């Protein structure tokens, strides 16, 4: 009786935390200024990307240092529509300055908001699927995959900077006026964009939680802890890794759309190597393999960055760097991971629910990842009860 009651306490605690976070996000427009609300909306857009990054790093062991590309592709797709909507029937200003006389053919479809939003999701998914299939099929992983993802960033940024007449070059795309008839700079429009972002965050968390708690999620953790064992018992890791990597890219594209609607600008600098590495730090600070930790890490890290840059304009990079070092040294499992372990030790019925994962390789989270405990058992049952599987 006691054993079954204690897990319910843990579930109630998680539910309470989720409700408190939701209430705080919904109440934010009532207590924050327009500027602060815009910042929070931007941080929540980052959180959508961070959750997707946690799915591939925390649960699958794929460390991507190039997710800024997928974020930027989504943002540029929406920005292209906003730029055309700002001056219907006219060439964007940067094209005129660069000597372009006619709207390029690949810009024409972006006059439709629906096409722009679809492209913001499908284009990152297509790039991620191609890169993922070519690398995972050839069993490229770990540090080698991370280097390849950074190479993708360098290539993409160089391309966008060099094509001044088509992408705006280093200045990027800005000066947006309307979106679906709403003035993007109006306070009421910004509040609508904020609530849309909150809805996207909630949907992302629910879908991600459902994925990691399903058998699919157990297979992802098994791939992270022992990919060769997964292949040996009949599953094809390539299919699962390509799918979750592409899904993560789709979330990054959605985050880019939400970002550009609230920030009003996108440039190659926001999809470069440094922003891509910062995205990984959000997940590390919040807690890998926790889903909700990615959200908390993205919001807290960016809030701290903004606070320190305002209070100490000359010292804030050093302060932020020191914060990262302290978290790595004293909270190796991140904020949520550390708190989870603390509560688990305080409840004997839960203490055995998160044992050491099978492996501790370069791409693995620290010991105690939530679903790692059940991955071995789930995979064993699946192997015993099912014939060979090569797909989803």
Tab-separated table of N, CA, C and O in Angstrom, residues 177 179 181-195 261-262:
chain	number	residue	atom	x	y	z
A	177	UNK	N	5.639	44.904	-40.720
A	177	UNK	CA	4.506	45.746	-40.318
A	177	UNK	C	3.306	44.961	-39.832
A	177	UNK	O	2.776	45.227	-38.761
A	179	UNK	N	0.948	41.053	-39.723
A	179	UNK	CA	0.838	39.603	-39.872
A	179	UNK	C	-0.638	39.239	-39.772
A	179	UNK	O	-1.276	39.484	-38.746
A	181	UNK	N	-3.059	40.738	-41.018
A	181	UNK	CA	-3.837	41.942	-40.772
A	181	UNK	C	-3.581	42.614	-39.450
A	181	UNK	O	-4.096	43.709	-39.192
A	182	UNK	N	-2.783	41.989	-38.565
A	182	UNK	CA	-2.486	42.573	-37.256
A	182	UNK	C	-1.159	43.325	-37.314
A	182	UNK	O	-0.175	42.795	-37.837
A	183	UNK	N	-1.107	44.538	-36.774
A	183	UNK	CA	0.177	45.259	-36.696
A	183	UNK	C	1.103	44.555	-35.702
A	183	UNK	O	0.762	44.418	-34.529
A	184	UNK	N	2.252	44.109	-36.173
A	184	UNK	CA	3.118	43.292	-35.326
A	184	UNK	C	3.703	44.077	-34.157
A	184	UNK	O	4.100	43.490	-33.143
A	185	UNK	N	3.789	45.392	-34.268
A	185	UNK	CA	4.346	46.183	-33.178
A	185	UNK	C	3.331	46.630	-32.156
A	185	UNK	O	3.696	47.238	-31.137
A	186	UNK	N	2.063	46.337	-32.375
A	186	UNK	CA	1.012	46.765	-31.461
A	186	UNK	C	1.019	45.910	-30.194
A	186	UNK	O	1.317	44.713	-30.233
A	187	UNK	N	0.680	46.529	-29.060
A	187	UNK	CA	0.702	45.822	-27.775
A	187	UNK	C	-0.272	44.649	-27.760
A	187	UNK	O	0.047	43.568	-27.237
A	188	UNK	N	-1.455	44.845	-28.329
A	188	UNK	CA	-2.440	43.758	-28.344
A	188	UNK	C	-1.963	42.594	-29.207
A	188	UNK	O	-2.184	41.421	-28.866
A	189	UNK	N	-1.284	42.901	-30.318
A	189	UNK	CA	-0.762	41.841	-31.180
A	189	UNK	C	0.332	41.062	-30.460
A	189	UNK	O	0.395	39.825	-30.546
A	190	UNK	N	1.189	41.771	-29.757
A	190	UNK	CA	2.257	41.098	-29.019
A	190	UNK	C	1.690	40.180	-27.941
A	190	UNK	O	2.240	39.112	-27.660
A	191	UNK	N	0.588	40.615	-27.330
A	191	UNK	CA	-0.041	39.760	-26.320
A	191	UNK	C	-0.612	38.507	-26.966
A	191	UNK	O	-0.508	37.394	-26.413
A	192	UNK	N	-1.189	38.640	-28.158
A	192	UNK	CA	-1.704	37.469	-28.877
A	192	UNK	C	-0.557	36.527	-29.236
A	192	UNK	O	-0.655	35.302	-29.053
A	193	UNK	N	0.541	37.091	-29.738
A	193	UNK	CA	1.697	36.266	-30.078
A	193	UNK	C	2.218	35.537	-28.835
A	193	UNK	O	2.647	34.377	-28.916
A	194	UNK	N	2.175	36.215	-27.694
A	194	UNK	CA	2.649	35.593	-26.462
A	194	UNK	C	1.782	34.388	-26.101
A	194	UNK	O	2.296	33.312	-25.764
A	195	UNK	N	0.472	34.547	-26.154
A	195	UNK	CA	-0.413	33.434	-25.799
A	195	UNK	C	-0.293	32.287	-26.803
A	195	UNK	O	-0.413	31.107	-26.422
A	261	UNK	N	8.156	36.518	-34.929
A	261	UNK	CA	6.922	37.281	-34.738
A	261	UNK	C	7.041	38.236	-33.551
A	261	UNK	O	6.466	39.324	-33.558
A	262	UNK	N	7.784	37.847	-32.538
A	262	UNK	CA	7.896	38.671	-31.331
A	262	UNK	C	9.119	39.578	-31.337
A	262	UNK	O	9.077	40.698	-30.821
